[in-house]
mmCIF file of C-alpha atoms in Angstrom:
data_model
loop_
_atom_site.group_PDB
_atom_site.id
_atom_site.type_symbol
_atom_site.label_atom_id
_atom_site.label_comp_id
_atom_site.label_asym_id
_atom_site.label_seq_id
_atom_site.Cartn_x
_atom_site.Cartn_y
_atom_site.Cartn_z
ATOM 1 C CA UNK T 1 0.118 -0.153 -0.205
ATOM 2 C CA UNK T 2 1.164 3.224 -0.981
ATOM 3 C CA UNK T 3 1.415 6.649 1.109
ATOM 4 C CA UNK T 4 -0.578 9.298 -0.225
ATOM 5 C CA UNK T 5 1.198 12.031 -1.584
ATOM 6 C CA UNK T 6 0.654 16.040 -1.146
ATOM 7 C CA UNK T 7 0.412 18.292 -4.069
ATOM 8 C CA UNK T 8 2.998 20.778 -3.494
ATOM 9 C CA UNK T 9 2.269 24.706 -2.746
ATOM 10 C CA UNK T 10 3.706 26.202 -6.150
ATOM 11 C CA UNK T 11 6.140 30.093 -4.914
ATOM 12 C CA UNK T 12 3.653 32.885 -5.407
ATOM 13 C CA UNK T 13 4.202 34.945 -8.465
ATOM 14 C CA UNK T 14 6.444 38.450 -7.858
ATOM 15 C CA UNK T 15 3.938 41.476 -8.230
ATOM 16 C CA UNK T 16 5.122 42.771 -12.326
ATOM 17 C CA UNK T 17 3.300 38.922 -13.162
ATOM 18 C CA UNK T 18 0.546 39.330 -11.978
ATOM 19 C CA UNK T 19 -2.651 40.417 -12.117
ATOM 20 C CA UNK T 20 -3.840 37.269 -15.027
ATOM 21 C CA UNK T 21 -3.479 37.402 -18.732
ATOM 22 C CA UNK T 22 -0.321 37.380 -20.009
ATOM 23 C CA UNK T 23 2.748 36.563 -18.035
ATOM 24 C CA UNK T 24 4.046 40.286 -18.791
ATOM 25 C CA UNK T 25 0.489 42.178 -19.201
ATOM 26 C CA UNK T 26 1.048 43.701 -15.164
ATOM 27 C CA UNK T 27 3.834 45.425 -16.054
ATOM 28 C CA UNK T 28 4.070 48.587 -18.369
ATOM 29 C CA UNK T 29 7.334 49.936 -18.768
ATOM 30 C CA UNK T 30 8.319 53.523 -18.299
ATOM 31 C CA UNK T 31 10.186 54.276 -21.334
ATOM 32 C CA UNK T 32 8.040 54.477 -23.999
ATOM 33 C CA UNK T 33 7.839 51.589 -27.329
ATOM 34 C CA UNK T 34 8.262 53.658 -30.152
ATOM 35 C CA UNK T 35 9.652 52.264 -33.937
ATOM 36 C CA UNK T 36 12.823 53.407 -35.174
ATOM 37 C CA UNK T 37 13.784 55.294 -37.963
ATOM 38 C CA UNK T 38 17.219 57.761 -39.605
ATOM 39 C CA UNK T 39 16.388 59.940 -37.232
ATOM 40 C CA UNK T 40 16.770 58.731 -34.258
ATOM 41 C CA UNK T 41 20.306 57.094 -36.437
ATOM 42 C CA UNK T 42 21.247 60.672 -37.223
ATOM 43 C CA UNK T 43 21.232 61.863 -33.248
ATOM 44 C CA UNK T 44 23.524 59.014 -31.897
ATOM 45 C CA UNK T 45 25.678 59.469 -34.578
ATOM 46 C CA UNK T 46 25.370 63.555 -33.787
ATOM 47 C CA UNK T 47 26.400 62.340 -30.156
ATOM 48 C CA UNK T 48 29.083 60.323 -30.878
ATOM 49 C CA UNK T 49 31.127 62.377 -33.515
ATOM 50 C CA UNK T 50 30.634 65.640 -30.685
ATOM 51 C CA UNK T 51 31.726 64.012 -27.909
ATOM 52 C CA UNK T 52 34.964 62.682 -29.199
ATOM 53 C CA UNK T 53 37.945 65.044 -28.717
ATOM 54 C CA UNK T 54 39.469 63.950 -32.280
ATOM 55 C CA UNK T 55 36.645 65.592 -34.069
ATOM 56 C CA UNK T 56 38.397 69.491 -31.960
ATOM 57 C CA UNK T 57 41.392 68.110 -32.491
ATOM 58 C CA UNK T 58 41.574 67.659 -36.130
ATOM 59 C CA UNK T 59 38.169 70.068 -37.311
ATOM 60 C CA UNK T 60 40.373 72.559 -34.740
ATOM 61 C CA UNK T 61 43.534 72.570 -36.740
ATOM 62 C CA UNK T 62 41.719 72.826 -40.289
ATOM 63 C CA UNK T 63 40.036 76.730 -39.168
ATOM 64 C CA UNK T 64 43.638 77.113 -37.933
ATOM 65 C CA UNK T 65 45.334 76.159 -41.686
ATOM 66 C CA UNK T 66 42.692 77.447 -43.697
ATOM 67 C CA UNK T 67 42.053 80.508 -42.072
ATOM 68 C CA UNK T 68 45.989 81.491 -41.221
ATOM 69 C CA UNK T 69 47.624 80.547 -44.026
ATOM 70 C CA UNK T 70 44.975 82.034 -46.528
ATOM 71 C CA UNK T 71 45.132 85.617 -44.295
ATOM 72 C CA UNK T 72 49.664 84.765 -44.589
ATOM 73 C CA UNK T 73 49.103 84.229 -47.925
ATOM 74 C CA UNK T 74 47.221 87.238 -48.943
ATOM 75 C CA UNK T 75 49.174 90.107 -46.322
ATOM 76 C CA UNK T 76 52.300 88.828 -47.841
ATOM 77 C CA UNK T 77 51.118 89.064 -51.035
ATOM 78 C CA UNK T 78 50.506 92.806 -49.918
ATOM 79 C CA UNK T 79 53.782 93.524 -48.017
ATOM 80 C CA UNK T 80 55.652 92.693 -50.570
ATOM 81 C CA UNK T 81 55.530 95.590 -52.482
ATOM 82 C CA UNK T 82 54.958 99.158 -52.487
ATOM 83 C CA UNK T 83 52.276 99.043 -55.212
ATOM 84 C CA UNK T 84 51.895 95.078 -55.696
ATOM 85 C CA UNK T 85 50.536 94.995 -59.089
ATOM 86 C CA UNK T 86 47.320 92.431 -59.338
ATOM 87 C CA UNK T 87 46.297 91.436 -62.811
ATOM 88 C CA UNK T 88 43.177 89.934 -63.566
ATOM 89 C CA UNK T 89 43.754 88.103 -59.993
ATOM 90 C CA UNK T 90 40.603 87.040 -58.025
ATOM 91 C CA UNK T 91 41.994 87.889 -54.296
ATOM 92 C CA UNK T 92 40.215 84.607 -53.371
ATOM 93 C CA UNK T 93 41.979 83.062 -54.830
ATOM 94 C CA UNK T 94 44.734 83.590 -52.752
ATOM 95 C CA UNK T 95 42.756 80.584 -50.092
ATOM 96 C CA UNK T 96 43.191 77.469 -51.675
ATOM 97 C CA UNK T 97 46.806 76.966 -50.478
ATOM 98 C CA UNK T 98 45.074 76.826 -46.889
ATOM 99 C CA UNK T 99 42.113 74.836 -47.515
ATOM 100 C CA UNK T 100 44.493 72.119 -49.626
ATOM 101 C CA UNK T 101 46.810 71.524 -46.133
ATOM 102 C CA UNK T 102 43.296 71.357 -44.192
ATOM 103 C CA UNK T 103 41.865 68.638 -46.435
ATOM 104 C CA UNK T 104 44.249 65.783 -45.418
ATOM 105 C CA UNK T 105 42.419 67.100 -41.593
ATOM 106 C CA UNK T 106 39.123 66.110 -42.871
ATOM 107 C CA UNK T 107 40.067 63.505 -44.644
ATOM 108 C CA UNK T 108 41.752 62.041 -41.089
ATOM 109 C CA UNK T 109 38.400 62.674 -38.978
ATOM 110 C CA UNK T 110 36.523 61.076 -41.906
ATOM 111 C CA UNK T 111 38.647 57.904 -41.490
ATOM 112 C CA UNK T 112 37.926 58.077 -38.434
ATOM 113 C CA UNK T 113 34.869 58.636 -38.228
ATOM 114 C CA UNK T 114 34.220 55.110 -38.672
ATOM 115 C CA UNK T 115 37.754 53.122 -38.800
ATOM 116 C CA UNK T 116 38.174 54.468 -34.734
ATOM 117 C CA UNK T 117 34.221 51.543 -33.925
ATOM 118 C CA UNK T 118 36.027 48.925 -35.480
ATOM 119 C CA UNK T 119 39.335 48.881 -33.135
ATOM 120 C CA UNK T 120 37.439 50.048 -30.137
ATOM 121 C CA UNK T 121 34.588 47.412 -30.881
ATOM 122 C CA UNK T 122 31.866 50.391 -30.399
ATOM 123 C CA UNK T 123 30.783 49.139 -33.635
ATOM 124 C CA UNK T 124 29.430 45.917 -32.235
ATOM 125 C CA UNK T 125 27.040 48.180 -29.752
ATOM 126 C CA UNK T 126 26.250 50.493 -32.705
ATOM 127 C CA UNK T 127 24.997 47.373 -34.582
ATOM 128 C CA UNK T 128 23.413 46.170 -31.562
ATOM 129 C CA UNK T 129 20.952 49.571 -30.911
ATOM 130 C CA UNK T 130 20.227 49.845 -35.292
ATOM 131 C CA UNK T 131 20.094 46.305 -36.403
ATOM 132 C CA UNK T 132 19.977 48.471 -40.104
ATOM 133 C CA UNK T 133 23.219 48.395 -41.775
ATOM 134 C CA UNK T 134 22.703 50.810 -44.219
ATOM 135 C CA UNK T 135 20.903 53.369 -41.719
ATOM 136 C CA UNK T 136 23.844 53.675 -40.155
ATOM 137 C CA UNK T 137 25.950 53.779 -42.949
ATOM 138 C CA UNK T 138 24.286 56.946 -44.408
ATOM 139 C CA UNK T 139 23.667 58.417 -40.493
ATOM 140 C CA UNK T 140 26.996 58.330 -39.800
ATOM 141 C CA UNK T 141 27.288 60.319 -43.701
ATOM 142 C CA UNK T 142 24.526 62.399 -42.825
ATOM 143 C CA UNK T 143 25.848 64.084 -39.680
ATOM 144 C CA UNK T 144 29.844 63.719 -41.054
ATOM 145 C CA UNK T 145 28.565 65.944 -43.998
ATOM 146 C CA UNK T 146 27.224 68.611 -42.704
ATOM 147 C CA UNK T 147 29.658 68.991 -39.841
ATOM 148 C CA UNK T 148 32.380 69.291 -42.432
ATOM 149 C CA UNK T 149 30.104 71.492 -44.791
ATOM 150 C CA UNK T 150 29.588 73.663 -42.475
ATOM 151 C CA UNK T 151 32.811 73.840 -40.406
ATOM 152 C CA UNK T 152 34.092 74.838 -44.068
ATOM 153 C CA UNK T 153 32.188 76.987 -45.272
ATOM 154 C CA UNK T 154 32.766 79.102 -42.843
ATOM 155 C CA UNK T 155 36.053 78.438 -42.504
ATOM 156 C CA UNK T 156 36.728 79.509 -46.219
ATOM 157 C CA UNK T 157 33.991 82.721 -45.696
ATOM 158 C CA UNK T 158 36.796 84.117 -43.301
ATOM 159 C CA UNK T 159 38.804 83.587 -45.954
ATOM 160 C CA UNK T 160 37.715 85.664 -48.798
ATOM 161 C CA UNK T 161 36.604 87.779 -47.375
ATOM 162 C CA UNK T 162 39.542 89.259 -45.246
ATOM 163 C CA UNK T 163 41.736 88.879 -48.480
ATOM 164 C CA UNK T 164 38.978 91.259 -50.440
ATOM 165 C CA UNK T 165 39.480 94.028 -47.502
ATOM 166 C CA UNK T 166 43.473 93.347 -47.608
ATOM 167 C CA UNK T 167 44.417 93.604 -51.507
ATOM 168 C CA UNK T 168 41.863 96.434 -52.011
ATOM 169 C CA UNK T 169 44.117 96.790 -55.125
ATOM 170 C CA UNK T 170 43.162 93.475 -56.190
ATOM 171 C CA UNK T 171 39.122 93.628 -58.581
ATOM 172 C CA UNK T 172 36.427 92.281 -56.572
ATOM 173 C CA UNK T 173 35.099 88.368 -56.814
ATOM 174 C CA UNK T 174 32.345 88.285 -59.650
ATOM 175 C CA UNK T 175 29.335 86.399 -57.622
ATOM 176 C CA UNK T 176 29.702 83.576 -59.252
ATOM 177 C CA UNK T 177 33.953 82.990 -57.997
ATOM 178 C CA UNK T 178 32.001 83.868 -55.141
ATOM 179 C CA UNK T 179 29.993 81.117 -55.234
ATOM 180 C CA UNK T 180 32.318 78.708 -56.656
ATOM 181 C CA UNK T 181 35.443 79.944 -53.832
ATOM 182 C CA UNK T 182 32.255 78.721 -50.815
ATOM 183 C CA UNK T 183 30.132 76.893 -51.189
ATOM 184 C CA UNK T 184 31.837 74.654 -54.015
ATOM 185 C CA UNK T 185 34.534 74.275 -51.630
ATOM 186 C CA UNK T 186 32.202 73.809 -49.022
ATOM 187 C CA UNK T 187 30.430 70.915 -50.761
ATOM 188 C CA UNK T 188 34.081 69.465 -52.328
ATOM 189 C CA UNK T 189 35.730 68.859 -48.880
ATOM 190 C CA UNK T 190 33.001 67.266 -47.633
ATOM 191 C CA UNK T 191 32.051 65.333 -49.643
ATOM 192 C CA UNK T 192 36.186 64.639 -50.353
ATOM 193 C CA UNK T 193 35.881 64.022 -46.125
ATOM 194 C CA UNK T 194 32.617 61.855 -47.254
ATOM 195 C CA UNK T 195 34.828 59.216 -49.686
ATOM 196 C CA UNK T 196 37.102 58.682 -46.489
ATOM 197 C CA UNK T 197 35.143 58.070 -44.911
ATOM 198 C CA UNK T 198 33.069 55.051 -46.112
ATOM 199 C CA UNK T 199 36.432 54.129 -47.120
ATOM 200 C CA UNK T 200 36.981 53.667 -43.437
ATOM 201 C CA UNK T 201 34.000 51.689 -42.972
ATOM 202 C CA UNK T 202 35.533 49.096 -46.075
ATOM 203 C CA UNK T 203 38.745 49.226 -44.633
ATOM 204 C CA UNK T 204 38.232 49.170 -41.044
ATOM 205 C CA UNK T 205 41.449 50.054 -40.274
ATOM 206 C CA UNK T 206 42.245 54.198 -39.082
ATOM 207 C CA UNK T 207 46.447 53.867 -39.873
ATOM 208 C CA UNK T 208 45.321 52.121 -43.538
ATOM 209 C CA UNK T 209 42.521 53.832 -44.370
ATOM 210 C CA UNK T 210 44.087 57.565 -43.715
ATOM 211 C CA UNK T 211 47.366 56.593 -45.559
ATOM 212 C CA UNK T 212 45.922 55.447 -48.475
ATOM 213 C CA UNK T 213 43.603 58.861 -48.548
ATOM 214 C CA UNK T 214 46.497 60.501 -49.099
ATOM 215 C CA UNK T 215 48.536 58.248 -51.498
ATOM 216 C CA UNK T 216 45.393 59.408 -53.891
ATOM 217 C CA UNK T 217 45.302 63.200 -52.954
ATOM 218 C CA UNK T 218 49.280 63.503 -53.457
ATOM 219 C CA UNK T 219 50.507 60.428 -55.376
ATOM 220 C CA UNK T 220 48.917 61.720 -58.962
ATOM 221 C CA UNK T 221 50.199 65.024 -59.037
ATOM 222 C CA UNK T 222 53.656 64.053 -57.399
ATOM 223 C CA UNK T 223 54.122 61.084 -59.961
ATOM 224 C CA UNK T 224 53.069 63.124 -62.540
ATOM 225 C CA UNK T 225 55.498 65.274 -62.044
ATOM 226 C CA UNK T 226 58.010 62.243 -63.497
ATOM 227 C CA UNK T 227 56.554 61.542 -65.725
ATOM 228 C CA UNK T 228 59.215 62.791 -68.422
ATOM 229 C CA UNK T 229 58.558 60.725 -71.403
ATOM 230 C CA UNK T 230 56.942 61.765 -74.448
ATOM 231 C CA UNK T 231 54.734 58.128 -74.530
ATOM 232 C CA UNK T 232 53.295 58.723 -71.224
ATOM 233 C CA UNK T 233 52.082 61.671 -72.110
ATOM 234 C CA UNK T 234 48.563 61.328 -71.926
ATOM 235 C CA UNK T 235 49.274 58.995 -68.471
ATOM 236 C CA UNK T 236 50.682 62.897 -67.439
ATOM 237 C CA UNK T 237 47.670 64.957 -68.793
ATOM 238 C CA UNK T 238 45.599 62.840 -67.257
ATOM 239 C CA UNK T 239 46.856 62.419 -64.003
ATOM 240 C CA UNK T 240 47.684 66.386 -63.938
ATOM 241 C CA UNK T 241 44.378 67.251 -64.561
ATOM 242 C CA UNK T 242 42.768 65.129 -62.733
ATOM 243 C CA UNK T 243 44.586 65.741 -59.964
ATOM 244 C CA UNK T 244 42.968 66.310 -55.983
ATOM 245 C CA UNK T 245 44.812 69.356 -55.959
ATOM 246 C CA UNK T 246 44.278 70.780 -59.351
ATOM 247 C CA UNK T 247 40.629 69.723 -58.913
ATOM 248 C CA UNK T 248 40.142 71.875 -56.593
ATOM 249 C CA UNK T 249 42.381 74.441 -57.746
ATOM 250 C CA UNK T 250 39.689 74.544 -60.235
ATOM 251 C CA UNK T 251 36.855 76.143 -58.007
ATOM 252 C CA UNK T 252 39.562 79.461 -56.862
ATOM 253 C CA UNK T 253 40.027 79.354 -61.059
ATOM 254 C CA UNK T 254 43.726 78.287 -60.299
ATOM 255 C CA UNK T 255 44.085 75.032 -62.291
ATOM 256 C CA UNK T 256 46.761 73.898 -63.027
ATOM 257 C CA UNK T 257 46.550 72.829 -66.845
ATOM 258 C CA UNK T 258 44.563 74.574 -69.744
ATOM 259 C CA UNK T 259 42.282 71.899 -69.813
ATOM 260 C CA UNK T 260 41.080 68.612 -67.838
ATOM 261 C CA UNK T 261 38.107 69.364 -65.547
ATOM 262 C CA UNK T 262 36.464 73.268 -65.929
ATOM 263 C CA UNK T 263 33.612 74.940 -64.297
ATOM 264 C CA UNK T 264 32.030 73.169 -61.957
ATOM 265 C CA UNK T 265 33.080 69.385 -63.273
ATOM 266 C CA UNK T 266 35.081 68.617 -59.941
ATOM 267 C CA UNK T 267 31.805 68.433 -57.900
ATOM 268 C CA UNK T 268 30.062 66.930 -60.479
ATOM 269 C CA UNK T 269 33.324 63.498 -60.567
ATOM 270 C CA UNK T 270 33.117 63.968 -56.088
ATOM 271 C CA UNK T 271 29.669 63.056 -56.510
ATOM 272 C CA UNK T 272 30.033 60.121 -58.600
ATOM 273 C CA UNK T 273 32.434 59.068 -57.205
ATOM 274 C CA UNK T 274 30.860 58.927 -53.133
ATOM 275 C CA UNK T 275 28.205 57.007 -54.563
ATOM 276 C CA UNK T 276 30.194 53.943 -56.135
ATOM 277 C CA UNK T 277 32.418 54.154 -52.438
ATOM 278 C CA UNK T 278 28.838 54.204 -50.804
ATOM 279 C CA UNK T 279 26.780 51.429 -52.589
ATOM 280 C CA UNK T 280 29.872 49.144 -52.691
ATOM 281 C CA UNK T 281 30.992 49.796 -48.435
ATOM 282 C CA UNK T 282 27.235 49.678 -47.779
ATOM 283 C CA UNK T 283 27.513 46.398 -50.113
ATOM 284 C CA UNK T 284 30.419 45.273 -47.268
ATOM 285 C CA UNK T 285 29.107 46.270 -44.891
ATOM 286 C CA UNK T 286 25.627 43.786 -45.295
ATOM 287 C CA UNK T 287 27.777 41.145 -45.961
ATOM 288 C CA UNK T 288 30.676 40.859 -43.038
ATOM 289 C CA UNK T 289 30.538 40.326 -39.838
ATOM 290 C CA UNK T 290 31.248 43.155 -37.261
#
């Protein structure tokens, strides 16, 4: 004869599970649940880029180079002779030298915006918070482009106003020249930094991506300088015309050659290259593991 078994008392459910219905019906989270969108990703990337110390340093050096060199060159030209002859030269063209050096800072910041997250492991947190990788890349691109364009525009505008005021004997720039030397240059520099951001996303290594981008900026012009063979004349001319320093000079009407890109052509070229780079970076980001 077996001993009768008494039912084992069940543990009392915690207060947040009580109340009947689904197990979570009795608990209401104080955090509102909303459907995320691109605006949330942009807000997140804006918080990151403005809180990182490298952003302040790279953009600070950029402003010093652009404004300092641009004003210093104009002051040197203005004081070089008692009655300097500027000819048909626009005073805005003296801002070219500062921007040419300053783009190194924008390239560095663009690469660090993406590649540094792979070095620190922050990319895992980013992708966990926002699983849509294309949305993350788009948000980074939008925030970086807006920051780079704004800082560049303010810097080149200050240089332009200072140079025109200092070089009183030079002719007054036209409205089209003002537009190219401010908006055109700012768009071109921001796109160049955006390409650096996308290259950083592809390579995932800060030093490697920065080295590659600086080589793309300087190597074509340096290589062309040492091409003395007549058989390679076509290649030398192409490297001169489409090198980034020459395309940047087009906005200041200081192109190194009479052929090649002119007007707003460098901007259309940069937009095309950026679109291809974005498509490639987005495709690789979808296929790779973080």
